Amino acid sequence: AGSRRIDEDGGSTFSYEDPEAEASVNLRYALTSTSAAELTVNPDFSQIESDVARIDVNTTFALSYPEQRPFFQEGSDLYSTWIPAVYTRSINEPDGAAKFTGTFGRTAVLYLIARDRNSPILIPGEEGSHEPLVRDGIRDLRSVSQIVRLRRMFGQQSHLGLTLTDRRFQENCGGVGTLLGVDAQIRLLGRWLLRLQALASRTTEPDDTLLTAGLNQVTFAEGAHTLGFDGETLYGHGLYAYLERESRHSIAAIEYTAASPAFRADNGYVDQNSLRRLTLVGGARGMPNRELLQGWGAFVHASRRWNSAGLLKEDWIKPEVELTLTRQIGVELGWIGSRERFAGRRFDDLTRVYLELSAQPNEVVSLSGEIDGGRALARDPARPRTADAVSAGLSASFRVLRRIDLSPRVSYYRLDERGGGANIYSGAIWRGRLKYQVSRAIAARLVVQYDTFVDRLDLEPLLTCRLNPFTVFYVGAVGHQTRYASGAGGDPDDPGDPGLPEDRWKPDARQYFAKVQFLWRI
């Protein structure tokens, strides 16, 4: 592995580390036909693809990403709830983990315990979330997480659930986050669906304000607490309710979500609190099944959000039309009109129009794309303002000769000052994935991603050889390169040190790996 380091004189040096060999153990034992215990020590996920990058230049909230690690993927449908009480990526770099999953009659059980050597922290807020800075040398905040999930099925598409999570930091600064919740889904008379969830959290912050530099004087809950990690104990709650009536030709639904200012979920994904949100949905649809038009739908969504003190923060309305055409072609066209209070100011007349298209004419090709444009809010807390925004995306999937899978995609976003003014943000993320099945035993994969917002290029080649049903060999690399502008690295006060003479690509990080996976059946 190698990485670029900043030198004392302001320059940078790329250096390689000595190769390392590590052993990883994963044990799975089937206790019964419907239950199993699994243990992993020093798990290695080097062959897992990186996340698909997402544009985050005009948001104040952290982004969530899907779980890709097989150990955590299995059983993930069990702890999926409407307020995400469990987000397994909160367990970032586990030294070891153990899991029990089982189904006993109509009751499903999951227990997970993991020791993490590099635990992320997410502090939700009313207008944005915060990820505390971590001191040099304590980037690897260690923690132990435990997750318990029970779900009892009954009736038709109905269940009762219980969730308990607990994360305890192992550093001297301490810190504990515990959450308890219940949830239910009840199908009534065939057409009615009721969903309910209630959560209670108790969070004892780490006692180390260096971790929250820049946030220690910021208060919330009308000044009752600070965002700084000063060892406070916080109690919070979250609520969710949803009622839907659906028939062949119509749908109507009402949804309510609430979170108190101190509500947090250390092992979940809760990026916003101090909110009460009410959403209404109504619409009609038909399925004429004609030669061109297979189905249609017309819907109206409306929502209003307050903070916990009752101050109106946002309301919006969204009428939309959906069409299903022959050859699995889908069209969705809509308009969004909204008003929002942000950073102490109110912004009216935020309007956007969007169009989404999808098509899968055969098993070889599938396409999808969307474009969204209009008046948006530039979310700069120091200078919020309305701006002109355009976003677009295009993705495709091609299967060639049954052995080659190609999946390109691009996302674009642009934000300009009103009336054709200066550009605020502009950029795109390009990504391509190519997989070639050389034979039954050998497969090659290449992932290429280029982010123009930061001028970064990522390359991830991987070769997989299945030597026999129980032995798999992986060899691959992960590389990151950044384009540095001319003059980068120079000293403005030293005419003899002008820096780079021209734009140049330089590696920031590079890792090569080889992995042999042996499976034994006992």
Short mmCIF file of C-alpha atoms in Angstrom, two decimals:
data_model
loop_
_atom_site.label_atom_id
_atom_site.label_comp_id
_atom_site.label_asym_id
_atom_site.label_seq_id
_atom_site.Cartn_x
_atom_site.Cartn_y
_atom_site.Cartn_z
CA ALA A 1 0.00 0.00 0.00
CA GLY A 2 1.09 3.55 -0.59
CA SER A 3 -0.15 7.05 0.18
CA ARG A 4 0.76 10.71 -0.30
CA ARG A 5 1.93 12.60 2.78
CA ILE A 6 2.34 16.33 3.30
CA ASP A 7 5.95 17.32 4.09
CA GLU A 8 7.01 19.95 6.61
CA ASP A 9 7.90 22.38 3.81
CA GLY A 10 4.38 22.15 2.36
CA GLY A 11 5.30 19.73 -0.41
CA SER A 12 4.17 16.14 -0.65
CA THR A 13 5.77 12.74 -1.03
CA PHE A 14 4.25 9.46 -2.18
CA SER A 15 5.72 6.50 -0.33
CA TYR A 16 5.02 2.78 -0.13
CA GLU A 17 4.72 0.72 3.01
CA ASP A 18 6.18 -2.74 3.48
CA PRO A 19 3.86 -5.57 2.41
CA GLU A 20 1.81 -7.14 5.16
CA ALA A 21 0.19 -10.55 5.46
CA GLU A 22 -2.88 -11.06 7.60
CA ALA A 23 -5.06 -14.04 8.37
CA SER A 24 -8.82 -13.74 8.45
CA VAL A 25 -11.17 -16.36 9.84
CA ASN A 26 -14.88 -16.72 9.22
CA LEU A 27 -16.77 -19.58 10.86
CA ARG A 28 -20.40 -20.47 10.26
CA TYR A 29 -22.24 -23.26 12.03
CA ALA A 30 -25.78 -24.31 11.22
CA LEU A 31 -27.40 -25.05 14.58
CA THR A 32 -30.65 -26.17 12.96
CA SER A 33 -32.15 -25.97 9.49
CA THR A 34 -33.43 -22.46 10.31
CA SER A 35 -30.73 -21.03 12.60
CA ALA A 36 -26.99 -20.41 12.37
CA ALA A 37 -24.14 -18.83 14.29
CA GLU A 38 -21.34 -16.97 12.53
CA LEU A 39 -18.00 -15.65 13.77
CA THR A 40 -15.49 -13.51 11.91
CA VAL A 41 -12.04 -12.44 13.13
CA ASN A 42 -10.07 -9.75 11.33
CA PRO A 43 -12.50 -9.83 8.39
CA ASP A 44 -11.15 -8.85 5.01
CA PHE A 45 -13.41 -7.07 2.52
CA SER A 46 -10.72 -6.05 0.02
CA GLN A 47 -12.58 -7.59 -2.92
CA ILE A 48 -15.72 -5.54 -2.21
CA GLU A 49 -16.39 -2.71 -4.66
CA SER A 50 -16.17 0.86 -3.47
CA ASP A 51 -19.34 2.88 -3.02
CA VAL A 52 -20.91 4.59 -5.98
CA ALA A 53 -19.99 8.23 -5.34
CA ARG A 54 -22.87 10.64 -4.84
CA ILE A 55 -23.00 14.40 -5.32
CA ASP A 56 -23.07 16.16 -1.95
CA VAL A 57 -22.03 19.74 -2.77
CA ASN A 58 -25.36 21.34 -1.81
CA THR A 59 -26.49 19.38 1.22
CA THR A 60 -25.93 19.89 4.93
CA PHE A 61 -26.73 16.29 5.86
CA ALA A 62 -24.49 13.22 5.80
CA LEU A 63 -25.13 10.65 3.09
CA SER A 64 -25.95 7.00 3.68
CA TYR A 65 -24.68 4.16 1.54
CA PRO A 66 -25.92 0.59 1.08
CA GLU A 67 -24.21 -2.25 2.91
CA GLN A 68 -22.00 -4.35 0.61
CA ARG A 69 -20.18 -6.63 3.08
CA PRO A 70 -21.63 -10.16 2.98
CA PHE A 71 -21.32 -10.72 6.74
CA PHE A 72 -23.59 -7.75 7.44
CA GLN A 73 -25.84 -8.17 4.40
CA GLU A 74 -27.21 -11.51 5.52
CA GLY A 75 -30.30 -10.93 7.64
CA SER A 76 -30.40 -7.21 6.81
CA ASP A 77 -34.06 -7.45 5.78
CA LEU A 78 -34.86 -8.35 9.39
CA TYR A 79 -33.65 -5.09 10.92
CA SER A 80 -34.95 -2.82 8.17
CA THR A 81 -37.35 -0.30 9.76
CA TRP A 82 -38.89 3.00 8.64
CA ILE A 83 -36.75 5.04 11.02
CA PRO A 84 -33.38 3.32 10.41
CA ALA A 85 -32.54 2.14 13.94
CA VAL A 86 -29.86 -0.20 12.54
CA TYR A 87 -27.26 0.94 10.00
CA THR A 88 -24.52 -1.66 9.95
CA ARG A 89 -22.03 0.71 8.32
CA SER A 90 -21.80 2.35 11.73
CA ILE A 91 -19.55 -0.68 12.35
CA ASN A 92 -16.78 0.56 10.11
CA GLU A 93 -13.63 -1.57 10.51
CA PRO A 94 -14.42 -4.53 12.76
CA ASP A 95 -11.61 -6.47 14.43
CA GLY A 96 -14.13 -9.22 14.99
CA ALA A 97 -17.85 -9.87 15.02
CA ALA A 98 -20.29 -12.62 15.89
CA LYS A 99 -23.86 -13.09 14.75
CA PHE A 100 -26.77 -15.40 15.44
CA THR A 101 -29.78 -15.58 13.14
CA GLY A 102 -32.71 -17.90 13.44
CA THR A 103 -36.34 -18.44 12.60
CA PHE A 104 -38.50 -20.34 15.06
CA GLY A 105 -41.99 -20.79 13.76
CA ARG A 106 -43.18 -17.28 12.91
CA THR A 107 -40.53 -15.55 15.06
CA ALA A 108 -37.22 -14.35 13.60
CA VAL A 109 -34.25 -13.49 15.84
CA LEU A 110 -30.97 -11.70 15.18
CA TYR A 111 -28.13 -10.93 17.60
CA LEU A 112 -24.95 -9.18 16.48
CA ILE A 113 -21.89 -8.12 18.47
CA ALA A 114 -18.85 -6.43 16.93
CA ARG A 115 -15.68 -4.74 18.09
CA ASP A 116 -14.83 -1.83 15.81
CA ARG A 117 -11.43 -0.15 15.62
CA ASN A 118 -12.53 2.95 13.70
CA SER A 119 -16.06 4.00 14.64
CA PRO A 120 -17.74 6.92 12.87
CA ILE A 121 -19.89 9.38 14.81
CA LEU A 122 -22.93 11.18 13.37
CA ILE A 123 -24.63 14.00 15.28
CA PRO A 124 -28.07 14.77 13.81
CA GLY A 125 -29.41 18.31 13.83
CA GLU A 126 -32.37 20.40 12.74
CA GLU A 127 -30.81 21.86 9.59
CA GLY A 128 -27.82 19.59 9.10
CA SER A 129 -25.80 16.77 10.57
CA HIS A 130 -22.28 16.88 11.96
CA GLU A 131 -19.41 14.41 11.88
CA PRO A 132 -16.96 15.30 14.66
CA LEU A 133 -13.30 15.82 13.85
CA VAL A 134 -11.07 13.22 15.43
CA ARG A 135 -7.69 14.04 16.91
CA ASP A 136 -4.52 12.86 15.19
CA GLY A 137 -3.57 9.53 16.66
CA ILE A 138 -7.13 8.76 17.83
CA ARG A 139 -8.69 8.42 14.42
CA ASP A 140 -9.43 4.84 15.35
CA LEU A 141 -12.05 5.38 18.05
CA ARG A 142 -12.72 1.85 19.22
CA SER A 143 -16.16 0.68 20.24
CA VAL A 144 -18.20 -2.42 20.95
CA SER A 145 -21.67 -2.61 19.38
CA GLN A 146 -24.50 -5.00 20.15
CA ILE A 147 -27.70 -5.30 18.13
CA VAL A 148 -30.77 -7.36 19.00
CA ARG A 149 -33.74 -7.72 16.67
CA LEU A 150 -36.93 -9.76 17.13
CA ARG A 151 -39.81 -9.94 14.68
CA ARG A 152 -43.03 -11.93 15.06
CA MET A 153 -45.15 -12.46 11.95
CA PHE A 154 -48.90 -12.86 12.16
CA GLY A 155 -51.88 -12.61 9.87
CA GLN A 156 -51.33 -11.38 6.32
CA GLN A 157 -48.26 -9.16 5.81
CA SER A 158 -48.33 -8.20 9.50
CA HIS A 159 -45.65 -8.25 12.18
CA LEU A 160 -44.54 -6.97 15.57
CA GLY A 161 -40.87 -6.08 16.09
CA LEU A 162 -38.42 -5.17 18.84
CA THR A 163 -35.03 -3.49 18.32
CA LEU A 164 -32.26 -2.90 20.87
CA THR A 165 -28.87 -1.39 20.00
CA ASP A 166 -25.96 -0.41 22.24
CA ARG A 167 -22.58 1.08 21.32
CA ARG A 168 -19.89 1.74 23.91
CA PHE A 169 -16.64 3.52 23.11
CA GLN A 170 -13.53 1.93 24.55
CA GLU A 171 -11.39 5.07 24.75
CA ASN A 172 -10.73 7.01 27.94
CA CYS A 173 -13.20 9.67 26.79
CA GLY A 174 -16.02 7.13 27.12
CA GLY A 175 -19.38 7.47 25.44
CA VAL A 176 -22.44 5.21 25.27
CA GLY A 177 -25.40 5.20 22.89
CA THR A 178 -28.39 2.97 23.62
CA LEU A 179 -31.64 2.73 21.68
CA LEU A 180 -34.81 0.71 22.28
CA GLY A 181 -37.69 0.52 19.82
CA VAL A 182 -40.86 -1.31 18.87
CA ASP A 183 -42.54 -1.44 15.48
CA ALA A 184 -45.60 -2.99 13.90
CA GLN A 185 -47.15 -3.50 10.50
CA ILE A 186 -50.80 -4.53 10.31
CA ARG A 187 -52.77 -5.37 7.17
CA LEU A 188 -56.46 -4.59 7.72
CA LEU A 189 -59.33 -5.83 5.56
CA GLY A 190 -57.01 -6.39 2.62
CA ARG A 191 -56.87 -2.75 1.48
CA TRP A 192 -55.68 -0.96 4.61
CA LEU A 193 -52.08 -0.93 5.84
CA LEU A 194 -50.93 0.50 9.18
CA ARG A 195 -47.28 0.98 10.18
CA LEU A 196 -46.13 2.17 13.59
CA GLN A 197 -42.70 2.67 15.15
CA ALA A 198 -41.59 4.18 18.47
CA LEU A 199 -37.98 4.62 19.59
CA ALA A 200 -36.31 5.89 22.76
CA SER A 201 -32.62 6.78 22.96
CA ARG A 202 -30.17 7.45 25.78
CA THR A 203 -26.83 8.94 24.73
CA THR A 204 -23.90 9.69 27.02
CA GLU A 205 -21.47 11.74 24.96
CA PRO A 206 -17.72 11.16 25.00
CA ASP A 207 -16.00 13.59 27.35
CA ASP A 208 -13.48 15.12 24.96
CA THR A 209 -14.26 18.48 23.39
CA LEU A 210 -11.23 18.21 21.09
CA LEU A 211 -13.27 15.76 19.06
CA THR A 212 -15.87 18.45 18.37
CA ALA A 213 -13.65 21.45 17.65
CA GLY A 214 -15.79 24.18 16.14
CA LEU A 215 -19.02 22.75 17.56
CA ASN A 216 -18.50 23.20 21.29
CA GLN A 217 -20.35 26.52 21.49
CA VAL A 218 -23.24 25.48 19.25
CA THR A 219 -26.43 24.81 21.21
CA PHE A 220 -29.67 22.99 20.44
CA ALA A 221 -32.99 22.23 22.14
CA GLU A 222 -33.49 25.97 22.78
CA GLY A 223 -30.08 26.27 24.43
CA ALA A 224 -30.46 23.31 26.79
CA HIS A 225 -27.52 21.36 25.32
CA THR A 226 -24.34 21.89 23.31
CA LEU A 227 -23.11 19.88 20.34
CA GLY A 228 -19.68 19.60 21.97
CA PHE A 229 -18.66 16.27 23.46
CA ASP A 230 -18.62 17.33 27.11
CA GLY A 231 -20.04 14.16 28.66
CA GLU A 232 -23.70 15.20 28.65
CA THR A 233 -26.41 12.55 28.90
CA LEU A 234 -29.24 13.07 26.42
CA TYR A 235 -32.66 11.43 26.24
CA GLY A 236 -34.68 11.47 23.03
CA HIS A 237 -37.47 9.76 21.15
CA GLY A 238 -38.58 9.11 17.58
CA LEU A 239 -42.06 8.29 16.25
CA TYR A 240 -43.39 7.05 12.94
CA ALA A 241 -46.96 6.35 11.80
CA TYR A 242 -48.30 5.50 8.36
CA LEU A 243 -51.81 4.64 7.21
CA GLU A 244 -52.59 3.63 3.64
CA ARG A 245 -55.65 2.55 1.72
CA GLU A 246 -54.91 1.04 -1.66
CA SER A 247 -57.20 -0.42 -4.29
CA ARG A 248 -56.76 -1.41 -7.89
CA HIS A 249 -57.45 2.12 -9.14
CA SER A 250 -56.56 4.45 -6.24
CA ILE A 251 -54.26 5.07 -3.30
CA ALA A 252 -54.46 7.40 -0.31
CA ALA A 253 -51.94 7.62 2.52
CA ILE A 254 -50.95 9.75 5.49
CA GLU A 255 -47.51 9.64 7.13
CA TYR A 256 -46.22 11.25 10.32
CA THR A 257 -42.60 11.36 11.52
CA ALA A 258 -41.25 13.01 14.67
CA ALA A 259 -37.87 13.18 16.40
CA SER A 260 -37.01 15.15 19.53
CA PRO A 261 -33.94 17.46 19.53
CA ALA A 262 -31.84 14.98 21.54
CA PHE A 263 -32.81 11.85 19.62
CA ARG A 264 -29.81 9.92 18.30
CA ALA A 265 -29.13 6.42 16.99
CA ASP A 266 -25.47 5.45 17.38
CA ASN A 267 -25.90 2.18 15.47
CA GLY A 268 -28.55 3.59 13.12
CA TYR A 269 -28.82 6.26 10.49
CA VAL A 270 -30.66 9.29 11.88
CA ASP A 271 -29.28 12.46 10.29
CA GLN A 272 -32.04 14.89 11.31
CA ASN A 273 -33.91 15.53 14.54
CA SER A 274 -36.03 18.29 16.08
CA LEU A 275 -38.73 17.65 13.51
CA ARG A 276 -42.40 16.88 13.11
CA ARG A 277 -43.39 16.08 9.55
CA LEU A 278 -46.82 15.30 8.08
CA THR A 279 -47.14 13.98 4.52
CA LEU A 280 -50.29 13.25 2.49
CA VAL A 281 -50.48 11.21 -0.72
CA GLY A 282 -53.43 10.63 -3.00
CA GLY A 283 -53.86 9.43 -6.53
CA ALA A 284 -55.53 7.31 -9.16
CA ARG A 285 -54.20 4.79 -11.65
CA GLY A 286 -55.37 2.59 -14.45
CA MET A 287 -54.16 -0.35 -16.51
CA PRO A 288 -55.72 -0.15 -19.97
CA ASN A 289 -53.18 -2.69 -21.32
CA ARG A 290 -53.33 -1.25 -24.81
CA GLU A 291 -50.69 -1.76 -27.46
CA LEU A 292 -48.76 1.37 -26.49
CA LEU A 293 -50.07 2.38 -23.05
CA GLN A 294 -49.89 -0.40 -20.47
CA GLY A 295 -50.68 1.68 -17.39
CA TRP A 296 -50.94 5.20 -15.99
CA GLY A 297 -51.00 6.97 -12.64
CA ALA A 298 -51.67 10.51 -11.40
CA PHE A 299 -50.65 11.42 -7.85
CA VAL A 300 -50.34 14.41 -5.54
CA HIS A 301 -47.91 14.50 -2.60
CA ALA A 302 -48.02 17.28 0.00
CA SER A 303 -45.89 17.70 3.11
CA ARG A 304 -45.32 20.12 5.96
CA ARG A 305 -42.45 20.07 8.48
CA TRP A 306 -42.10 21.85 11.82
CA ASN A 307 -39.31 21.79 14.37
CA SER A 308 -39.94 20.50 17.88
CA ALA A 309 -40.79 24.02 19.07
CA GLY A 310 -43.60 24.29 16.50
CA LEU A 311 -41.85 26.63 14.04
CA LEU A 312 -42.81 25.91 10.42
CA LYS A 313 -39.63 24.91 8.57
CA GLU A 314 -40.80 23.62 5.19
CA ASP A 315 -43.85 22.78 3.12
CA TRP A 316 -44.10 21.47 -0.40
CA ILE A 317 -46.52 20.00 -2.92
CA LYS A 318 -45.70 17.62 -5.77
CA PRO A 319 -48.17 16.58 -8.50
CA GLU A 320 -46.84 13.89 -10.83
CA VAL A 321 -47.89 11.64 -13.70
CA GLU A 322 -46.54 8.15 -14.36
CA LEU A 323 -46.88 6.20 -17.62
CA THR A 324 -45.99 2.58 -18.33
CA LEU A 325 -45.51 1.96 -22.04
CA THR A 326 -44.76 -1.06 -24.13
CA ARG A 327 -41.26 -2.65 -23.97
CA GLN A 328 -41.09 -1.83 -20.26
CA ILE A 329 -40.70 1.88 -20.89
CA GLY A 330 -41.53 4.05 -17.89
CA VAL A 331 -42.09 7.82 -17.85
CA GLU A 332 -42.54 10.02 -14.78
CA LEU A 333 -43.13 13.77 -15.00
CA GLY A 334 -43.68 16.04 -12.03
CA TRP A 335 -43.50 19.53 -10.55
CA ILE A 336 -42.42 20.52 -7.03
CA GLY A 337 -43.30 23.79 -5.36
CA SER A 338 -41.89 24.46 -1.90
CA ARG A 339 -41.14 27.03 0.79
CA GLU A 340 -38.42 26.61 3.40
CA ARG A 341 -36.95 28.36 6.42
CA PHE A 342 -33.17 27.87 6.58
CA ALA A 343 -30.47 29.61 8.64
CA GLY A 344 -33.03 32.01 10.07
CA ARG A 345 -34.46 33.12 6.71
CA ARG A 346 -37.57 32.12 4.78
CA PHE A 347 -37.41 31.30 1.08
CA ASP A 348 -40.55 31.16 -1.06
CA ASP A 349 -41.23 30.12 -4.63
CA LEU A 350 -38.74 27.24 -4.79
CA THR A 351 -40.03 25.38 -7.85
CA ARG A 352 -38.61 22.53 -9.92
CA VAL A 353 -39.71 20.33 -12.81
CA TYR A 354 -38.39 16.79 -13.22
CA LEU A 355 -38.57 14.01 -15.78
CA GLU A 356 -37.57 10.37 -15.27
CA LEU A 357 -37.31 7.75 -18.01
CA SER A 358 -36.54 4.03 -17.89
CA ALA A 359 -36.55 1.25 -20.47
CA GLN A 360 -35.71 -2.43 -20.65
CA PRO A 361 -36.60 -3.49 -24.19
CA ASN A 362 -34.89 -6.88 -23.82
CA GLU A 363 -32.61 -8.91 -21.56
CA VAL A 364 -29.50 -7.35 -23.07
CA VAL A 365 -30.10 -3.63 -22.50
CA SER A 366 -31.62 -1.53 -19.73
CA LEU A 367 -31.55 2.28 -19.57
CA SER A 368 -32.63 4.93 -17.09
CA GLY A 369 -32.24 8.67 -16.85
CA GLU A 370 -33.58 11.71 -15.07
CA ILE A 371 -33.34 15.49 -15.29
CA ASP A 372 -34.43 18.06 -12.73
CA GLY A 373 -34.32 21.82 -13.09
CA GLY A 374 -35.63 24.97 -11.49
CA ARG A 375 -35.20 27.30 -8.55
CA ALA A 376 -33.40 25.75 -5.57
CA LEU A 377 -31.92 26.82 -2.26
CA ALA A 378 -28.15 27.29 -2.09
CA ARG A 379 -27.52 25.82 1.36
CA ASP A 380 -24.63 27.96 2.51
CA PRO A 381 -25.36 28.59 6.23
CA ALA A 382 -23.41 31.85 6.08
CA ARG A 383 -25.19 33.12 2.96
CA PRO A 384 -28.26 31.09 1.99
CA ARG A 385 -30.03 32.24 -1.16
CA THR A 386 -32.17 31.05 -4.04
CA ALA A 387 -30.32 29.86 -7.12
CA ASP A 388 -30.90 28.19 -10.48
CA ALA A 389 -30.23 24.44 -10.34
CA VAL A 390 -29.99 21.64 -12.88
CA SER A 391 -29.31 18.02 -12.06
CA ALA A 392 -29.25 15.03 -14.38
CA GLY A 393 -28.33 11.39 -14.36
CA LEU A 394 -28.00 8.57 -16.85
CA SER A 395 -27.27 4.89 -16.28
CA ALA A 396 -27.26 1.81 -18.47
CA SER A 397 -26.57 -1.89 -18.36
CA PHE A 398 -25.42 -3.99 -21.31
CA ARG A 399 -24.84 -7.73 -21.53
CA VAL A 400 -22.63 -8.69 -24.46
CA LEU A 401 -22.18 -12.29 -25.64
CA ARG A 402 -23.41 -13.54 -22.24
CA ARG A 403 -19.94 -13.05 -20.77
CA ILE A 404 -19.47 -9.30 -20.65
CA ASP A 405 -21.48 -6.99 -18.41
CA LEU A 406 -20.97 -3.24 -18.87
CA SER A 407 -22.63 -0.71 -16.55
CA PRO A 408 -21.83 2.98 -17.20
CA ARG A 409 -23.46 5.83 -15.29
CA VAL A 410 -23.05 9.58 -14.88
CA SER A 411 -24.49 12.14 -12.45
CA TYR A 412 -24.38 15.90 -13.09
CA TYR A 413 -25.23 18.91 -10.94
CA ARG A 414 -25.01 22.64 -11.57
CA LEU A 415 -25.99 25.57 -9.35
CA ASP A 416 -25.85 29.18 -10.60
CA GLU A 417 -26.72 32.56 -9.18
CA ARG A 418 -30.18 33.71 -10.23
CA GLY A 419 -30.73 35.33 -13.60
CA GLY A 420 -27.76 33.79 -15.37
CA GLY A 421 -25.24 34.85 -12.73
CA ALA A 422 -21.96 33.30 -11.68
CA ASN A 423 -21.60 29.57 -11.23
CA ILE A 424 -21.69 28.31 -7.63
CA TYR A 425 -21.17 24.59 -8.18
CA SER A 426 -20.76 22.55 -11.32
CA GLY A 427 -19.52 19.04 -11.89
CA ALA A 428 -20.20 15.42 -12.66
CA ILE A 429 -19.35 11.95 -11.42
CA TRP A 430 -18.63 9.33 -14.07
CA ARG A 431 -18.52 5.64 -13.23
CA GLY A 432 -18.13 2.51 -15.27
CA ARG A 433 -18.13 -1.15 -14.27
CA LEU A 434 -16.92 -3.88 -16.62
CA LYS A 435 -17.11 -7.58 -15.78
CA TYR A 436 -15.77 -10.30 -18.06
CA GLN A 437 -16.50 -13.93 -17.25
CA VAL A 438 -13.46 -15.54 -18.89
CA SER A 439 -14.55 -19.04 -17.92
CA ARG A 440 -16.51 -20.76 -15.20
CA ALA A 441 -13.53 -20.42 -12.87
CA ILE A 442 -12.05 -17.05 -13.88
CA ALA A 443 -13.65 -13.60 -13.86
CA ALA A 444 -12.19 -10.12 -14.30
CA ARG A 445 -13.72 -6.87 -13.08
CA LEU A 446 -12.75 -3.25 -13.56
CA VAL A 447 -14.36 -0.25 -11.86
CA VAL A 448 -13.43 3.26 -13.01
CA GLN A 449 -14.80 6.39 -11.35
CA TYR A 450 -13.99 10.04 -12.02
CA ASP A 451 -15.28 12.85 -9.81
CA THR A 452 -14.88 16.24 -11.51
CA PHE A 453 -15.84 18.10 -8.33
CA VAL A 454 -12.51 17.12 -6.74
CA ASP A 455 -10.62 16.02 -9.90
CA ARG A 456 -10.17 12.50 -8.54
CA LEU A 457 -9.82 9.29 -10.53
CA ASP A 458 -10.36 5.87 -8.92
CA LEU A 459 -9.33 2.56 -10.50
CA GLU A 460 -10.25 -0.85 -9.06
CA PRO A 461 -9.18 -3.90 -11.09
CA LEU A 462 -9.92 -7.37 -9.67
CA LEU A 463 -9.22 -10.90 -10.91
CA THR A 464 -11.09 -13.81 -9.32
CA CYS A 465 -10.04 -17.44 -9.77
CA ARG A 466 -12.23 -20.18 -8.34
CA LEU A 467 -9.73 -23.02 -8.04
CA ASN A 468 -12.35 -25.45 -6.76
CA PRO A 469 -15.76 -25.16 -5.06
CA PHE A 470 -14.04 -24.41 -1.72
CA THR A 471 -11.04 -22.29 -2.75
CA VAL A 472 -11.11 -18.81 -4.30
CA PHE A 473 -8.10 -16.65 -5.18
CA TYR A 474 -8.39 -12.87 -5.54
CA VAL A 475 -5.78 -10.44 -6.81
CA GLY A 476 -6.50 -6.76 -7.33
CA ALA A 477 -5.70 -3.15 -6.63
CA VAL A 478 -7.32 0.07 -5.49
CA GLY A 479 -5.86 3.34 -6.71
CA HIS A 480 -6.77 7.00 -6.25
CA GLN A 481 -5.26 9.82 -8.31
CA THR A 482 -5.87 13.56 -8.12
CA ARG A 483 -5.16 16.20 -10.74
CA TYR A 484 -3.11 19.05 -9.29
CA ALA A 485 -3.24 22.43 -10.99
CA SER A 486 -0.11 24.19 -12.22
CA GLY A 487 1.64 25.97 -9.37
CA ALA A 488 0.50 23.44 -6.77
CA GLY A 489 3.09 22.75 -4.09
CA GLY A 490 4.99 25.97 -4.76
CA ASP A 491 5.97 28.72 -2.33
CA PRO A 492 4.36 32.09 -3.26
CA ASP A 493 7.12 33.90 -1.35
CA ASP A 494 9.95 32.07 -3.14
CA PRO A 495 10.37 32.88 -6.86
CA GLY A 496 12.63 29.85 -7.14
CA ASP A 497 9.83 27.48 -6.11
CA PRO A 498 6.99 27.99 -8.61
CA GLY A 499 5.47 24.56 -8.01
CA LEU A 500 4.19 22.31 -10.76
CA PRO A 501 4.85 23.76 -14.22
CA GLU A 502 1.57 22.31 -15.58
CA ASP A 503 -1.54 20.40 -14.54
CA ARG A 504 -0.49 16.93 -13.51
CA TRP A 505 -2.08 13.72 -12.23
CA LYS A 506 -0.49 12.35 -9.06
CA PRO A 507 -1.36 9.25 -7.03
CA ASP A 508 -2.85 9.89 -3.59
CA ALA A 509 -3.26 6.30 -2.45
CA ARG A 510 -2.63 2.89 -3.92
CA GLN A 511 -3.11 -0.60 -2.56
CA TYR A 512 -2.34 -4.00 -4.05
CA PHE A 513 -3.77 -7.14 -2.53
CA ALA A 514 -3.83 -10.88 -3.03
CA LYS A 515 -6.23 -13.04 -1.09
CA VAL A 516 -6.83 -16.77 -0.84
CA GLN A 517 -10.13 -17.89 0.63
CA PHE A 518 -10.45 -21.47 1.86
CA LEU A 519 -13.78 -22.96 2.82
CA TRP A 520 -14.14 -26.06 4.97
CA ARG A 521 -17.40 -27.85 5.56
CA ILE A 522 -17.55 -29.64 8.92
#
